[in-house]
Structure formats: structure tokens, C-alpha cells
PDB file of C-alpha atoms in Angstrom:
ATOM      1  CA  MET A   1       0.000   0.000   0.000  1.00 35.00           C
ATOM      2  CA  SER A   2       1.237   3.457  -0.746  1.00 34.00           C
ATOM      3  CA  ASN A   3       1.444   5.790   2.252  1.00 32.00           C
ATOM      4  CA  SER A   4       1.061   2.784   4.510  1.00 33.00           C
ATOM      5  CA  ILE A   5       0.804   2.991   8.288  1.00 32.00           C
ATOM      6  CA  PRO A   6       3.701   1.237  10.086  1.00 33.00           C
ATOM      7  CA  LEU A   7       2.375  -2.051  11.416  1.00 33.00           C
ATOM      8  CA  ALA A   8       3.215  -4.417  14.245  1.00 34.00           C
ATOM      9  CA  VAL A   9       1.913  -7.926  14.782  1.00 34.00           C
ATOM     10  CA  HIS A  10      -0.821  -7.985  17.406  1.00 37.00           C
ATOM     11  CA  HIS A  11      -0.976 -11.303  19.260  1.00 37.00           C
ATOM     12  CA  ASP A  12      -4.572 -12.175  20.032  1.00 42.00           C
ATOM     13  CA  GLU A  13      -6.785 -15.237  19.838  1.00 40.00           C
ATOM     14  CA  LEU A  14      -6.567 -15.395  16.017  1.00 45.00           C
ATOM     15  CA  HIS A  15      -2.769 -15.519  16.176  1.00 47.00           C
ATOM     16  CA  GLU A  16      -3.012 -18.779  18.135  1.00 46.00           C
ATOM     17  CA  TYR A  17      -4.691 -20.393  15.115  1.00 45.00           C
ATOM     18  CA  GLY A  18      -2.041 -19.331  12.628  1.00 49.00           C
ATOM     19  CA  PHE A  19      -3.494 -15.979  11.590  1.00 50.00           C
ATOM     20  CA  ALA A  20      -1.310 -12.881  11.745  1.00 50.00           C
ATOM     21  CA  THR A  21      -3.223  -9.785  12.849  1.00 49.00           C
ATOM     22  CA  GLU A  22      -1.906  -6.257  12.863  1.00 50.00           C
ATOM     23  CA  VAL A  23      -2.689  -2.871  14.376  1.00 45.00           C
ATOM     24  CA  PRO A  24      -0.892   0.479  13.902  1.00 44.00           C
ATOM     25  CA  ALA A  25       2.364   0.370  15.872  1.00 44.00           C
ATOM     26  CA  ALA A  26       2.491   3.903  17.311  1.00 43.00           C
ATOM     27  CA  LEU A  27       1.521   2.528  20.753  1.00 41.00           C
ATOM     28  CA  PRO A  28       0.962  -0.963  22.171  1.00 43.00           C
ATOM     29  CA  ALA A  29      -2.498  -2.278  21.252  1.00 42.00           C
ATOM     30  CA  ALA A  30      -3.809  -2.037  24.838  1.00 43.00           C
ATOM     31  CA  ALA A  31      -2.835   1.640  25.103  1.00 43.00           C
ATOM     32  CA  HIS A  32      -3.738   2.673  21.571  1.00 45.00           C
ATOM     33  CA  PRO A  33      -5.964   5.788  21.596  1.00 57.00           C
ATOM     34  CA  ASN A  34      -7.660   4.996  18.264  1.00 61.00           C
ATOM     35  CA  PRO A  35     -10.752   2.820  18.014  1.00 72.00           C
ATOM     36  CA  ARG A  36     -10.152  -0.920  17.691  1.00 82.00           C
ATOM     37  CA  ILE A  37     -11.886  -3.039  15.078  1.00 91.00           C
ATOM     38  CA  ARG A  38     -12.905  -6.337  16.658  1.00 93.00           C
ATOM     39  CA  LEU A  39     -13.581  -9.234  14.330  1.00 94.00           C
ATOM     40  CA  ASP A  40     -14.805 -12.804  14.037  1.00 96.00           C
ATOM     41  CA  LEU A  41     -13.606 -15.083  11.251  1.00 97.00           C
ATOM     42  CA  GLU A  42     -14.988 -18.359   9.915  1.00 97.00           C
ATOM     43  CA  ASP A  43     -13.635 -20.675   7.209  1.00 96.00           C
ATOM     44  CA  ASP A  44     -15.880 -23.168   5.396  1.00 96.00           C
ATOM     45  CA  GLY A  45     -13.089 -24.423   3.113  1.00 93.00           C
ATOM     46  CA  GLN A  46     -14.342 -22.436   0.101  1.00 95.00           C
ATOM     47  CA  SER A  47     -14.464 -18.937   1.573  1.00 96.00           C
ATOM     48  CA  TYR A  48     -13.919 -16.890   4.699  1.00 97.00           C
ATOM     49  CA  ALA A  49     -16.750 -15.070   6.466  1.00 97.00           C
ATOM     50  CA  LEU A  50     -15.473 -12.077   8.410  1.00 97.00           C
ATOM     51  CA  GLN A  51     -17.586  -9.880  10.687  1.00 97.00           C
ATOM     52  CA  ALA A  52     -15.955  -6.694  11.962  1.00 96.00           C
ATOM     53  CA  GLU A  53     -17.460  -4.405  14.598  1.00 95.00           C
ATOM     54  CA  ILE A  54     -17.031  -0.769  13.597  1.00 92.00           C
ATOM     55  CA  PRO A  55     -19.552   1.157  15.715  1.00 89.00           C
ATOM     56  CA  GLY A  56     -19.920   4.798  14.769  1.00 87.00           C
ATOM     57  CA  ALA A  57     -18.580   4.346  11.221  1.00 90.00           C
ATOM     58  CA  LYS A  58     -20.573   5.237   8.122  1.00 90.00           C
ATOM     59  CA  LYS A  59     -20.770   3.034   5.040  1.00 89.00           C
ATOM     60  CA  GLY A  60     -18.999   5.554   2.793  1.00 88.00           C
ATOM     61  CA  GLU A  61     -16.075   5.949   5.206  1.00 90.00           C
ATOM     62  CA  ILE A  62     -14.965   2.303   5.296  1.00 93.00           C
ATOM     63  CA  LEU A  63     -12.161   1.061   3.056  1.00 93.00           C
ATOM     64  CA  VAL A  64     -11.485  -2.659   2.566  1.00 95.00           C
ATOM     65  CA  ARG A  65      -8.318  -3.680   0.731  1.00 94.00           C
ATOM     66  CA  ILE A  66      -7.560  -7.244  -0.397  1.00 94.00           C
ATOM     67  CA  ASP A  67      -4.074  -8.161  -1.540  1.00 93.00           C
ATOM     68  CA  GLY A  68      -3.492 -11.910  -1.894  1.00 92.00           C
ATOM     69  CA  ASN A  69      -4.079 -13.381   1.548  1.00 93.00           C
ATOM     70  CA  ARG A  70      -3.991 -10.006   3.320  1.00 94.00           C
ATOM     71  CA  VAL A  71      -7.215  -8.147   4.148  1.00 95.00           C
ATOM     72  CA  SER A  72      -7.135  -4.679   5.682  1.00 93.00           C
ATOM     73  CA  ILE A  73     -10.010  -2.575   6.962  1.00 94.00           C
ATOM     74  CA  GLN A  74      -9.838   1.148   7.628  1.00 92.00           C
ATOM     75  CA  ALA A  75     -12.685   3.358   8.837  1.00 92.00           C
ATOM     76  CA  GLU A  76     -13.100   6.862  10.124  1.00 89.00           C
ATOM     77  CA  ILE A  77     -15.194   7.133  13.259  1.00 86.00           C
ATOM     78  CA  ARG A  78     -16.468  10.612  13.978  1.00 82.00           C
ATOM     79  CA  PRO A  79     -17.908  11.841  17.281  1.00 77.00           C
ATOM     80  CA  LEU A  80     -21.634  12.421  17.470  1.00 71.00           C
ATOM     81  CA  ARG A  81     -22.443  16.100  17.733  1.00 68.00           C
ATOM     82  CA  SER A  82     -24.689  17.208  20.520  1.00 61.00           C
ATOM     83  CA  GLU A  83     -27.940  18.846  19.482  1.00 57.00           C
ATOM     84  CA  GLU A  84     -27.130  21.548  22.001  1.00 58.00           C
ATOM     85  CA  GLY A  85     -24.557  23.686  20.204  1.00 65.00           C
ATOM     86  CA  GLU A  86     -23.076  24.961  23.461  1.00 72.00           C
ATOM     87  CA  ALA A  87     -23.023  21.612  25.323  1.00 75.00           C
ATOM     88  CA  LYS A  88     -19.815  20.864  27.185  1.00 77.00           C
ATOM     89  CA  SER A  89     -18.571  17.258  27.315  1.00 74.00           C
ATOM     90  CA  LEU A  90     -18.228  16.044  30.900  1.00 80.00           C
ATOM     91  CA  HIS A  91     -17.069  12.477  30.262  1.00 79.00           C
ATOM     92  CA  ARG A  92     -16.053  10.609  27.129  1.00 75.00           C
ATOM     93  CA  GLU A  93     -15.091   6.917  26.851  1.00 76.00           C
ATOM     94  CA  ARG A  94     -15.716   6.341  23.151  1.00 75.00           C
ATOM     95  CA  HIS A  95     -12.753   6.627  20.804  1.00 75.00           C
ATOM     96  CA  PHE A  96     -12.830   8.598  17.573  1.00 81.00           C
ATOM     97  CA  GLY A  97     -10.476   8.802  14.643  1.00 85.00           C
ATOM     98  CA  ILE A  98      -9.093   6.309  12.153  1.00 89.00           C
ATOM     99  CA  ALA A  99      -9.631   2.649  13.008  1.00 90.00           C
ATOM    100  CA  PHE A 100      -7.407   0.131  11.228  1.00 92.00           C
ATOM    101  CA  ARG A 101      -7.118  -3.641  11.240  1.00 93.00           C
ATOM    102  CA  ALA A 102      -5.256  -6.030   8.948  1.00 94.00           C
ATOM    103  CA  ILE A 103      -5.190  -9.802   8.945  1.00 94.00           C
ATOM    104  CA  ALA A 104      -3.164 -12.322   6.952  1.00 95.00           C
ATOM    105  CA  LEU A 105      -5.233 -15.388   6.063  1.00 95.00           C
ATOM    106  CA  PRO A 106      -3.829 -18.881   5.404  1.00 94.00           C
ATOM    107  CA  ARG A 107      -5.014 -18.904   1.749  1.00 94.00           C
ATOM    108  CA  PRO A 108      -5.241 -16.116  -0.857  1.00 95.00           C
ATOM    109  CA  VAL A 109      -8.608 -14.434  -1.428  1.00 94.00           C
ATOM    110  CA  ASP A 110     -10.284 -14.040  -4.836  1.00 94.00           C
ATOM    111  CA  ALA A 111     -10.713 -10.256  -4.646  1.00 92.00           C
ATOM    112  CA  GLU A 112     -12.952 -10.139  -7.743  1.00 91.00           C
ATOM    113  CA  ARG A 113     -15.611 -12.296  -6.064  1.00 93.00           C
ATOM    114  CA  ALA A 114     -15.393 -10.735  -2.581  1.00 94.00           C
ATOM    115  CA  GLN A 115     -18.574  -9.165  -1.196  1.00 94.00           C
ATOM    116  CA  ALA A 116     -19.155  -6.615   1.551  1.00 95.00           C
ATOM    117  CA  ARG A 117     -22.122  -5.125   3.372  1.00 94.00           C
ATOM    118  CA  PHE A 118     -22.381  -2.871   6.414  1.00 94.00           C
ATOM    119  CA  GLU A 119     -25.344  -2.722   8.766  1.00 94.00           C
ATOM    120  CA  ASP A 120     -25.910  -1.842  12.409  1.00 94.00           C
ATOM    121  CA  GLY A 121     -22.229  -1.078  12.976  1.00 93.00           C
ATOM    122  CA  VAL A 122     -21.002  -4.432  11.661  1.00 95.00           C
ATOM    123  CA  LEU A 123     -19.072  -5.003   8.416  1.00 95.00           C
ATOM    124  CA  TYR A 124     -19.779  -8.394   6.824  1.00 96.00           C
ATOM    125  CA  LEU A 125     -17.230  -9.715   4.321  1.00 96.00           C
ATOM    126  CA  LYS A 126     -17.567 -12.866   2.226  1.00 96.00           C
ATOM    127  CA  LEU A 127     -14.094 -13.681   0.955  1.00 96.00           C
ATOM    128  CA  PRO A 128     -13.963 -16.604  -1.508  1.00 96.00           C
ATOM    129  CA  THR A 129     -10.566 -18.239  -1.634  1.00 95.00           C
ATOM    130  CA  GLN A 130      -8.675 -18.635  -4.895  1.00 89.00           C
ATOM    131  CA  SER A 131      -8.891 -22.074  -6.436  1.00 76.00           C
ATOM    132  CA  GLN A 132      -5.735 -24.144  -6.205  1.00 65.00           C
ATOM    133  CA  GLY A 133      -5.438 -24.478  -9.991  1.00 54.00           C
ATOM    134  CA  SER A 134      -5.438 -20.769 -10.769  1.00 52.00           C
ATOM    135  CA  GLY A 135      -2.125 -20.920 -12.656  1.00 54.00           C
ATOM    136  CA  ARG A 136      -1.850 -20.817 -16.422  1.00 57.00           C
ATOM    137  CA  THR A 137       0.159 -22.624 -19.076  1.00 54.00           C
ATOM    138  CA  ILE A 138       2.315 -20.657 -21.499  1.00 56.00           C
ATOM    139  CA  GLU A 139       3.286 -22.167 -24.837  1.00 58.00           C
ATOM    140  CA  VAL A 140       6.877 -21.743 -25.859  1.00 76.00           C
ATOM    141  CA  PHE A 141       7.488 -21.227 -29.609  1.00 53.00           C
TER     142      PHE A 141
END
């Protein structure tokens, strides 16, 4: 990716099963001030089903990039504006800003057949894997 964010491997439950997951490396994951994208991943042998929680994001502000076996998700999460123009925030626990998550899957994804939908703060990705015989034969003259 051009203008990529420096990444560090984040060791979580997916890492135990052979998946490499990444978060921006500016701070350790536990102390990172940006929102965290939490995800679930299933594999039926033909495709991956990925569900990513991105509360506060809008459909048009989510970017999904597929490159071989690597899938990255980036979203901008904006704070909700109070209806009272002069309201002063007393306490804030929600994080706002750019959320980023990348995962390396065991098999490459067929990006042309991938599907995405976003509803109720959850991104649903259907990621068909590339068939094993996707090579081609070249005749030599």
C-alpha cells in the first residue's frame, strides 16, 4: 500500500490459530488511543466469512483492501455532535479517529468475487478463496 501505516503484529486469539493480525504500531495495542476493530472469522473451506465491529462508522467511510491473503479494513469514526450547540462534554469513553485492522489469512482471497455489506455497525465480508489451480500454461514457440 502506498502511504502505509507502520504495522506491528498484534498477538490475540486469532494468532493462536495461525493468523497474523496487525494494528498500527504507534503505541501498544492495549494503550492505543484509536478505536479498535474487533472481528470474528470463519472458514468453510471455500471462503472466509469475516464480521468486523465498527460502531460509529458510516458506510462511505470504510475502506477494505484485499491483496493476496492479506485483508485490511480502515474506517473513520467521527464523534456524534450534541444537538445543544453549546453543550460541554463532561465524560467521554468512546474513541474517535481512524480505526485500522489487517489480517493475513492462510489462503489467498479471490478479490474479484469478494462481497461486503455494512449494517448496524457491523461489516460483513464474504471472501472466496482462490482455487488451487489458478495458474496458467504458457506455450513456448
